[in-house]
Tab-separated table of C-alpha atoms in Angstrom:
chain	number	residue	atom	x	y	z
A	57	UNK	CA	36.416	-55.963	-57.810
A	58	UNK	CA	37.569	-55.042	-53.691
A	59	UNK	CA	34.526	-52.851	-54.196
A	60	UNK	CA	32.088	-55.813	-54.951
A	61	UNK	CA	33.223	-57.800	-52.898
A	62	UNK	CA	33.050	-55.900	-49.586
A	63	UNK	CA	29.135	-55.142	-50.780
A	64	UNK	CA	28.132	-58.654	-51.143
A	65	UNK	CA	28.257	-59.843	-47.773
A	66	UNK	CA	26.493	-56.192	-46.869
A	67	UNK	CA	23.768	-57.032	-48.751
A	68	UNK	CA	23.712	-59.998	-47.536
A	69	UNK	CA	23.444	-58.575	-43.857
A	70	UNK	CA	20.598	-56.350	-44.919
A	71	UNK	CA	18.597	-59.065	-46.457
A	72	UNK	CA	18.664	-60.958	-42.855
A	73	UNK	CA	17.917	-58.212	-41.062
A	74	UNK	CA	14.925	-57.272	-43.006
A	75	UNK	CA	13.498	-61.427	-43.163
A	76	UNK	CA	13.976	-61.020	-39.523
A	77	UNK	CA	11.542	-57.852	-39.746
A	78	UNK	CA	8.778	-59.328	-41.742
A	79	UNK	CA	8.859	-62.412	-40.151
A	80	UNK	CA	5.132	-61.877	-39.128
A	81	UNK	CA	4.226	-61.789	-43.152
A	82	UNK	CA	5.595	-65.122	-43.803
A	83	UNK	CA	3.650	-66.704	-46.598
A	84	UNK	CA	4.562	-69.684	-48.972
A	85	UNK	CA	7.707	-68.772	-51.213
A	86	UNK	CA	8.823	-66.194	-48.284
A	87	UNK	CA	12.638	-66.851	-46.710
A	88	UNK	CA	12.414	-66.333	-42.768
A	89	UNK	CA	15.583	-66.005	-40.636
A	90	UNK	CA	15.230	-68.301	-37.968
A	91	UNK	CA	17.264	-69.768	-34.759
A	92	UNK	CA	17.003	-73.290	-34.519
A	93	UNK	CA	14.973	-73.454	-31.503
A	94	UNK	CA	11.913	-72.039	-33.017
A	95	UNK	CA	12.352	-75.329	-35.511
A	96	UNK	CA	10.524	-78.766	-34.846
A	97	UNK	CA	11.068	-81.376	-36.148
A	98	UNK	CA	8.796	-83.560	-38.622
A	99	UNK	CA	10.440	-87.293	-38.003
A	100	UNK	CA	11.439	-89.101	-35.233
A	101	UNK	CA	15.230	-90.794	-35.767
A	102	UNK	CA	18.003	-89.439	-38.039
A	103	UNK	CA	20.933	-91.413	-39.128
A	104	UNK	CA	23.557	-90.125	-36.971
A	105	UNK	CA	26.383	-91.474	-38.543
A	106	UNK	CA	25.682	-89.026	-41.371
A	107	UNK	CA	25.783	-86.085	-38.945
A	108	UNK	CA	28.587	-87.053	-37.280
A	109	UNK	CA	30.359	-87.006	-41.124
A	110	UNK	CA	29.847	-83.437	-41.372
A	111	UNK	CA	30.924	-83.036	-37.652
A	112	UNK	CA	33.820	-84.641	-38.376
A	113	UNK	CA	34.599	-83.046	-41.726
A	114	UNK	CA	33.714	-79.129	-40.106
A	115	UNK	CA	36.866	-80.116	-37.350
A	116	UNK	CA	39.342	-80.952	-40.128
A	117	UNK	CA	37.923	-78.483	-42.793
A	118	UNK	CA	36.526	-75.548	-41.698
A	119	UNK	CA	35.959	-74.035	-45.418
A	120	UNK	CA	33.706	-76.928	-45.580
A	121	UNK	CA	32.147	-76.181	-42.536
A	122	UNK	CA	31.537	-72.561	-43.945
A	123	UNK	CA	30.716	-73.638	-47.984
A	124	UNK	CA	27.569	-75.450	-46.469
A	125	UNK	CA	26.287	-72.816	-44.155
A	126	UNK	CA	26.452	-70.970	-47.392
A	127	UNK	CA	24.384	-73.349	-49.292
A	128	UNK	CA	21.844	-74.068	-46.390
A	129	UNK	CA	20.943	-69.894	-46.982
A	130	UNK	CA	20.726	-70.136	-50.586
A	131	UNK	CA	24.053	-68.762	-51.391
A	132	UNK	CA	25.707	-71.398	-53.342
A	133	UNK	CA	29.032	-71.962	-51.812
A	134	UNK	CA	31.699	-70.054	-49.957
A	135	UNK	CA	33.766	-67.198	-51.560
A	136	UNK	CA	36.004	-66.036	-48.734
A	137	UNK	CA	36.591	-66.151	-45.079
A	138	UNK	CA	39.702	-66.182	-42.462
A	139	UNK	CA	41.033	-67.735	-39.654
A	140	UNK	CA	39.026	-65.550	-37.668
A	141	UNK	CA	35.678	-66.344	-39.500
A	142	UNK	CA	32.943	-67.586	-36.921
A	143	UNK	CA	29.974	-68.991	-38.326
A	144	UNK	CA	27.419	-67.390	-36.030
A	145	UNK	CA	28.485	-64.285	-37.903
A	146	UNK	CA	27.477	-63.883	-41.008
A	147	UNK	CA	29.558	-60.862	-41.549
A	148	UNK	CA	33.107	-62.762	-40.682
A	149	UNK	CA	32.703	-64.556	-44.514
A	150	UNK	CA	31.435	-64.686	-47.634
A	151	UNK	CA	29.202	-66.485	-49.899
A	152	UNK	CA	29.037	-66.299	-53.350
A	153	UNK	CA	25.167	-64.861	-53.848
A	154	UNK	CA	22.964	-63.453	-52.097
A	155	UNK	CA	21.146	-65.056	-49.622
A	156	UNK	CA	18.169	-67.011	-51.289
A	157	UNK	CA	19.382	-66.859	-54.699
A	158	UNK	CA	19.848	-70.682	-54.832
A	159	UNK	CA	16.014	-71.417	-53.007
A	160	UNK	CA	16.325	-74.883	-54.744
A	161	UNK	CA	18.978	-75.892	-52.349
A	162	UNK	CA	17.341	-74.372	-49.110
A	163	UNK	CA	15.999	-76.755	-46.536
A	164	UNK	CA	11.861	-76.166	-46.057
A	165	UNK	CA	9.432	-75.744	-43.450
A	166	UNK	CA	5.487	-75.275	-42.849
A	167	UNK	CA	3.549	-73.080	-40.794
A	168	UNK	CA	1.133	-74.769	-38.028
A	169	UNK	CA	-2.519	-73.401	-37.033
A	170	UNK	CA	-0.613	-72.181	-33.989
A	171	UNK	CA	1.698	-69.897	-35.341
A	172	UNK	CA	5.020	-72.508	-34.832
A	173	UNK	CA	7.594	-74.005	-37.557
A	174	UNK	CA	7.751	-77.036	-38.612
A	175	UNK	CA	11.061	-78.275	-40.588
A	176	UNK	CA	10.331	-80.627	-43.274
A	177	UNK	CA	13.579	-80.890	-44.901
A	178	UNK	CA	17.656	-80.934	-43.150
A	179	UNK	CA	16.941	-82.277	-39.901
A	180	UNK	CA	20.685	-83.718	-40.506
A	181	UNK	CA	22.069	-80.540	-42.025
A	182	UNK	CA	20.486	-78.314	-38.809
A	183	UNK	CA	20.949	-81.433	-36.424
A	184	UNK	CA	24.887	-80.650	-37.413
A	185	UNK	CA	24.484	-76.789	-37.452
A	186	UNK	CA	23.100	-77.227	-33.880
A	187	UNK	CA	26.063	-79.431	-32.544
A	188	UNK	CA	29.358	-77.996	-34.008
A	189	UNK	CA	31.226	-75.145	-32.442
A	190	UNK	CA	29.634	-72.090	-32.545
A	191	UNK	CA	26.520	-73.623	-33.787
A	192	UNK	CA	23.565	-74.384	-30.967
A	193	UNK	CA	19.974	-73.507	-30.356
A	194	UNK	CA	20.391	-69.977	-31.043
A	195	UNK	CA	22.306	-70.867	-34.169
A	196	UNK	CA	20.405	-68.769	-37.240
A	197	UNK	CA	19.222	-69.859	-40.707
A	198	UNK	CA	17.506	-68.885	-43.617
A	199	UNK	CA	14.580	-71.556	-44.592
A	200	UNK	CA	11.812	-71.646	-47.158
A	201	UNK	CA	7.929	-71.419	-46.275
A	202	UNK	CA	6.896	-74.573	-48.167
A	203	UNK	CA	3.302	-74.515	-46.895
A	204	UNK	CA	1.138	-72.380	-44.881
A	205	UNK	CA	-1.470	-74.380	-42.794
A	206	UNK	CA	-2.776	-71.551	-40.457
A	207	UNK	CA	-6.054	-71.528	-42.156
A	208	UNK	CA	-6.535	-75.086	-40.314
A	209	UNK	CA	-8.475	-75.059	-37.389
A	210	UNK	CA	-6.526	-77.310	-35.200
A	211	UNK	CA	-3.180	-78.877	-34.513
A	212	UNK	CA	-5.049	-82.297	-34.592
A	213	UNK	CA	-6.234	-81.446	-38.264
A	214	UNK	CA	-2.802	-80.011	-38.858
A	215	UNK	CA	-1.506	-83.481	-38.201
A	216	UNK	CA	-3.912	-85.166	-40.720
A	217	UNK	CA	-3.093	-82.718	-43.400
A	218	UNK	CA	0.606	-83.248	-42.585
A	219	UNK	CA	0.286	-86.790	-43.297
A	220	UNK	CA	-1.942	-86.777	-46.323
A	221	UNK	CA	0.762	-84.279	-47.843
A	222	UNK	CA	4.157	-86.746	-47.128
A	223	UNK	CA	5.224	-83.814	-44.896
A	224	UNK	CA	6.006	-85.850	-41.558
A	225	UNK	CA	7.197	-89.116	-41.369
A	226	UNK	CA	5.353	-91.260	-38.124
A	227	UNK	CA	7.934	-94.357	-38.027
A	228	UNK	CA	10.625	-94.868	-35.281
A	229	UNK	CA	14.000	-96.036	-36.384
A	230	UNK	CA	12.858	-99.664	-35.748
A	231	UNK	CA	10.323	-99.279	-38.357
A	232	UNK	CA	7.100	-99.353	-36.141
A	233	UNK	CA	4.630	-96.602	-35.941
A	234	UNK	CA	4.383	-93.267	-33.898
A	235	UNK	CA	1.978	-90.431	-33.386
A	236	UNK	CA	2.841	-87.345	-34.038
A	237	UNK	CA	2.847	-86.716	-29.587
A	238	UNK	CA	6.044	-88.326	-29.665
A	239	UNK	CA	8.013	-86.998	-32.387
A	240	UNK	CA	10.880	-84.660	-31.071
A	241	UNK	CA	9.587	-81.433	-29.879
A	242	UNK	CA	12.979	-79.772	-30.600
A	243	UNK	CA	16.718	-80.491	-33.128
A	244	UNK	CA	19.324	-81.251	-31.117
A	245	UNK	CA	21.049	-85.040	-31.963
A	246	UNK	CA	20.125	-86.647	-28.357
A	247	UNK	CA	16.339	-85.594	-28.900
A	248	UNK	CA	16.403	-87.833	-31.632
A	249	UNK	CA	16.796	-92.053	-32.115
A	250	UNK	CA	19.628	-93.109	-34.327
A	251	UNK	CA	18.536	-94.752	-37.304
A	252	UNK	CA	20.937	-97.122	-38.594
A	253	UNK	CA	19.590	-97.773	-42.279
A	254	UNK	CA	19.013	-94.052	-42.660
A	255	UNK	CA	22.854	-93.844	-42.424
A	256	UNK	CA	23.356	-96.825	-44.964
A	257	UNK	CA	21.076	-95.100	-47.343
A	258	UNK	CA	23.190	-91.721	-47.334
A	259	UNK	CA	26.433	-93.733	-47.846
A	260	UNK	CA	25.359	-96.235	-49.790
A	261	UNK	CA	24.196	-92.785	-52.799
A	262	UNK	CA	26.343	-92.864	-55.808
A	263	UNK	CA	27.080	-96.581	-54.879
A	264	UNK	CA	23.548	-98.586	-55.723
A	265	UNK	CA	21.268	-95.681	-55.827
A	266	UNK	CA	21.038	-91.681	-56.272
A	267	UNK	CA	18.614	-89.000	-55.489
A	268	UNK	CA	16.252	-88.739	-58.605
A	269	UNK	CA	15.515	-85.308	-59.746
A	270	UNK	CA	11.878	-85.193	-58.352
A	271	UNK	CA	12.340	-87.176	-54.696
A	272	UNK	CA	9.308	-87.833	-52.730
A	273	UNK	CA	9.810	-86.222	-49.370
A	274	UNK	CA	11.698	-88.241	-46.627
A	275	UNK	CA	13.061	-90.753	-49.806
A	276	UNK	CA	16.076	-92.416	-47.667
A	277	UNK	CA	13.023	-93.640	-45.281
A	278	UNK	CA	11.239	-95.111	-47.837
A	279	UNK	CA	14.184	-97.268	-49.110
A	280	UNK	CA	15.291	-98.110	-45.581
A	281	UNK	CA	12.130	-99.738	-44.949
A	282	UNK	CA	12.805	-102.130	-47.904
A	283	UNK	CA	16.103	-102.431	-46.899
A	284	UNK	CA	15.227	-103.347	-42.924
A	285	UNK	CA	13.611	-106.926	-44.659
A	286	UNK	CA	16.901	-108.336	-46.023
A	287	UNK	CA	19.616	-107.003	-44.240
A	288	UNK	CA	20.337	-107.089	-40.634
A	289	UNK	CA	22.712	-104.200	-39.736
A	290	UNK	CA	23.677	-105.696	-36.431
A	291	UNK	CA	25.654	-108.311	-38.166
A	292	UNK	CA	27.850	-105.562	-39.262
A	293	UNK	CA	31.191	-103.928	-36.984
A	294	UNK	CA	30.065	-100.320	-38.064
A	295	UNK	CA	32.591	-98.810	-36.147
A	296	UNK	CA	35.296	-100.141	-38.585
A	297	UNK	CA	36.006	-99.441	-42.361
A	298	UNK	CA	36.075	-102.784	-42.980
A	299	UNK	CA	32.494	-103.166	-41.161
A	300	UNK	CA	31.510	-100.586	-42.637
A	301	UNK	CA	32.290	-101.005	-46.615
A	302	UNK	CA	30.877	-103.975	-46.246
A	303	UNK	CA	27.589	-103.028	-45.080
A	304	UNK	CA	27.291	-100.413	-47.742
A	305	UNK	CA	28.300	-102.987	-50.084
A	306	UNK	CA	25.683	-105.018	-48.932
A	307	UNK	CA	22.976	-102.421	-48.786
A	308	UNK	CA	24.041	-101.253	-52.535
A	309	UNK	CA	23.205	-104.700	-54.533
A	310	UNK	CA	20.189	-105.115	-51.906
A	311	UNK	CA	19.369	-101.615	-53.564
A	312	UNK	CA	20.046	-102.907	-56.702
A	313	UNK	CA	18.551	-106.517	-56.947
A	314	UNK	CA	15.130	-104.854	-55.744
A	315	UNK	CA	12.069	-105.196	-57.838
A	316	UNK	CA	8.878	-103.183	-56.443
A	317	UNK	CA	6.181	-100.576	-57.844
A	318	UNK	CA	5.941	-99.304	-54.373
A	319	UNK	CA	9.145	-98.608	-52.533
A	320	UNK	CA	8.110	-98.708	-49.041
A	321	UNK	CA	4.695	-97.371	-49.463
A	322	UNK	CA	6.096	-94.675	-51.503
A	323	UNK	CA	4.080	-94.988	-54.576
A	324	UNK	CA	7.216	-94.821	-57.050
A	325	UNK	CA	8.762	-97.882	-58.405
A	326	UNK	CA	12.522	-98.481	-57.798
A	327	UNK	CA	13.978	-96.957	-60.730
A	328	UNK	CA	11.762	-93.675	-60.094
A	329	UNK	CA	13.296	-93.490	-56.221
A	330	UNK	CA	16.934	-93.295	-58.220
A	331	UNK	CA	18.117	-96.843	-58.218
A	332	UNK	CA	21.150	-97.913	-60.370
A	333	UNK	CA	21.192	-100.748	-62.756
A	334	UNK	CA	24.951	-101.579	-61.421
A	335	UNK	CA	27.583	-101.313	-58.487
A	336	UNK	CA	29.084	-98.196	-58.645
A	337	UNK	CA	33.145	-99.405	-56.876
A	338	UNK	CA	34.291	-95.740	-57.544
A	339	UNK	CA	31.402	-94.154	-55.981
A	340	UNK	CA	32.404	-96.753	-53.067
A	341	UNK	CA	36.714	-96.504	-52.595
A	342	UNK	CA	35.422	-92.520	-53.040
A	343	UNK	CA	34.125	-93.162	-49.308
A	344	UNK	CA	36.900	-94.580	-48.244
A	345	UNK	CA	39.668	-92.068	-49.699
A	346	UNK	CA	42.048	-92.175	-46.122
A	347	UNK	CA	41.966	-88.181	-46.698
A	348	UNK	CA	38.519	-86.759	-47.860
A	349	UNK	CA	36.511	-89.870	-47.787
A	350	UNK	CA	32.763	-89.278	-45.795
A	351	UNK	CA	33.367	-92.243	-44.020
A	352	UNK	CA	36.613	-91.571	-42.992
A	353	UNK	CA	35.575	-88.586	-41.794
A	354	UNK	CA	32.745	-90.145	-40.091
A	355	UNK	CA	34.537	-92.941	-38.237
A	356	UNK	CA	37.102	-90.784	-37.187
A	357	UNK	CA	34.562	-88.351	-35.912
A	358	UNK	CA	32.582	-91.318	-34.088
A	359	UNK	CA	35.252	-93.271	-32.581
A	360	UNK	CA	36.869	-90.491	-30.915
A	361	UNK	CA	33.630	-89.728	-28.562
């Protein structure tokens, strides 16, 4: 058992190295090694209070920190690691697979005419990678080629096909229309606006609504549109737990109540973008649990910047 275990994260190291290699070869299925620098980004605004959960749950937890730069690389969750585990080093812990064994739960990106990466999926996850200690720009990670567009013959055409495929989303976190000039050109959380309802949608899953098994790509969008019509966030003290539950309350039976074949231009009806038929109050006090709830993390996280 010693034996095996001082071999997986070996193996591990190899398989890196040798993505790093063949980088060059990339083609759709491959897993590239990548810092996050040489990722841009596909939206505009991310809900920061979601980011700042996992910022706030990596201080007080590091095996968390750890189990989900695990998962990020395909590796399911985290086996071992010490007090003197950094996560910029792959060889201070270990997973419990092999690095792309779980691809499912990888985070995606495309390939532009001009040779770049574009990240289609986990701007929160890498937006969080990038911020936390030891994370940054130079901060590597293993991602999925979901599409290869090289064969296009120019960024402007890249663009179109981007949007005809649901693989960039042009909206601003007011709701109003971009181009794809001024999306971010790089991760990093002050590169990107702060979209309110995107944070409501991530805390308001397992309370009104849940991802289905089949999501259209940027899904939380989608519903925050819908949600942006009936419920004003600013009428909310979101830097309280009171404020706060009762937003996501709010949000949840707006969730809920909704009737529509087209969820914000979607194309899916309500019940196919995962919404419940009833208020889920455990999913909600789970939130709040004063020692492992995400928005008690998150607050605490928030209020102390």
């Amino acid at each position: 058992m010693k034996c095996k275990a001082l071999m997986l994260p070996l193996f591990s190291l190899l398989l890196l190295i040798s993505t790093i290699v063949n980088a060059n070869d990339l083609k759709v299925g491959s897993i590239a090694l990548v810092p996050l620098s040489t990722l841009h980004p596909t939206q505009p605004a991310i809900g920061y209070d979601q980011v700042y959960y996992k910022l706030g749950r990596f201080q007080a937890d590091p095996k968390k920190q750890f189990d989900e730069i695990c998962e990020a690389n395909g590796q399911k969750g985290l086996s071992h690691f010490t007090s003197s585990s950094m996560p910029n080093i792959p060889s201070s812990f270990q997973c419990d697979e092999a690095v792309g064994t779980e691809k499912k739960d990888m985070k995606t990106i495309v390939i532009a005419p001009n040779g770049q990466y574009y990240l289609t999926d986990g701007h929160h996850t890498f937006n969080a990678f990038w911020q936390m200690k030891d994370g940054g720009k130079q901060f590597k990670v293993n991602v999925v080629v979901a599409k290869d567009y090289r064969a296009l013959p120019t960024m402007a055409a890249f663009w179109k096909a981007m949007a005809i495929d649901g693989n960039t989303w042009l909206q601003n976190s007011t709701g109003h229309a971009i181009t794809y000039q001024q999306l971010p050109t790089s991760l990093g959380m002050a590169n990107f606006e702060n979209d309110k309802y995107r944070s409501l949608m991530y805390y308001s899953r397992d309370v009104g609504w849940n991802k289905p098994k089949s999501p259209v790509p940027f899904l939380e969008f989608y519903w925050s549109k819908e949600v942006r019509k009936g419920i004003d966030l600013s009428h909310y003290d979101l830097t309280s737990a009171k404020g706060y539950r009762q937003a996501i309350t709010d949000v949840s039976h707006y969730l809920i109540n909704m009737k529509s074949d087209n969820v914000g231009g979607s194309g899916k009806t309500t019940k196919e973008m995962g919404q419940f038929t009833a208020f889920n109050k455990k999913g909600l006090n789970k939130l709040f649990n004063p020692k492992k709830g995400k928005v008690t993390y998150m607050l605490k996280y928030k209020n102390s910047l």
